[in-house]
């Protein structure tokens, strides 16, 4: 059986065969050693979403990862990558990971509606606001480290 073709941006559904296992035709024993998920943590304003999406797709097709997502990256960029993946029949991000807590609630306006519309998961980071909500910091004058009037 021939190996599945690696899709490229610009390919059409008719010219692309999709590997449903997402493991690049690896033996079952090797599939268990795969990194299950890859988060893109650094957003470079220079690299276009098309190139990032292509490289993540290459990692999936090579059997290096099964899924990818974006951490702390603007909602418009994640939306663009997901739309490009859908339009070009390549595997796109399945989740995004923005900061979210009672202190930092900015995701409620952009990230949550985008995730709902695109069918992406949200895995928030820093739910305790880096310890602020857990009582790690005390009022000024009683603690060792200062954070804008708090210690």
PDB file of C-alpha atoms in Angstrom, residues 70 72 85 142:
ATOM      1  CA  UNK A  70      -1.519  27.696  19.860  1.00  0.00           C
ATOM      2  CA  UNK A  72      -0.852  32.768  24.107  1.00  0.00           C
ATOM      3  CA  UNK A  85      -6.448  24.418   7.408  1.00  0.00           C
ATOM      4  CA  UNK A 142       4.275  42.279  55.140  1.00  0.00           C
TER       5      UNK A 142
END
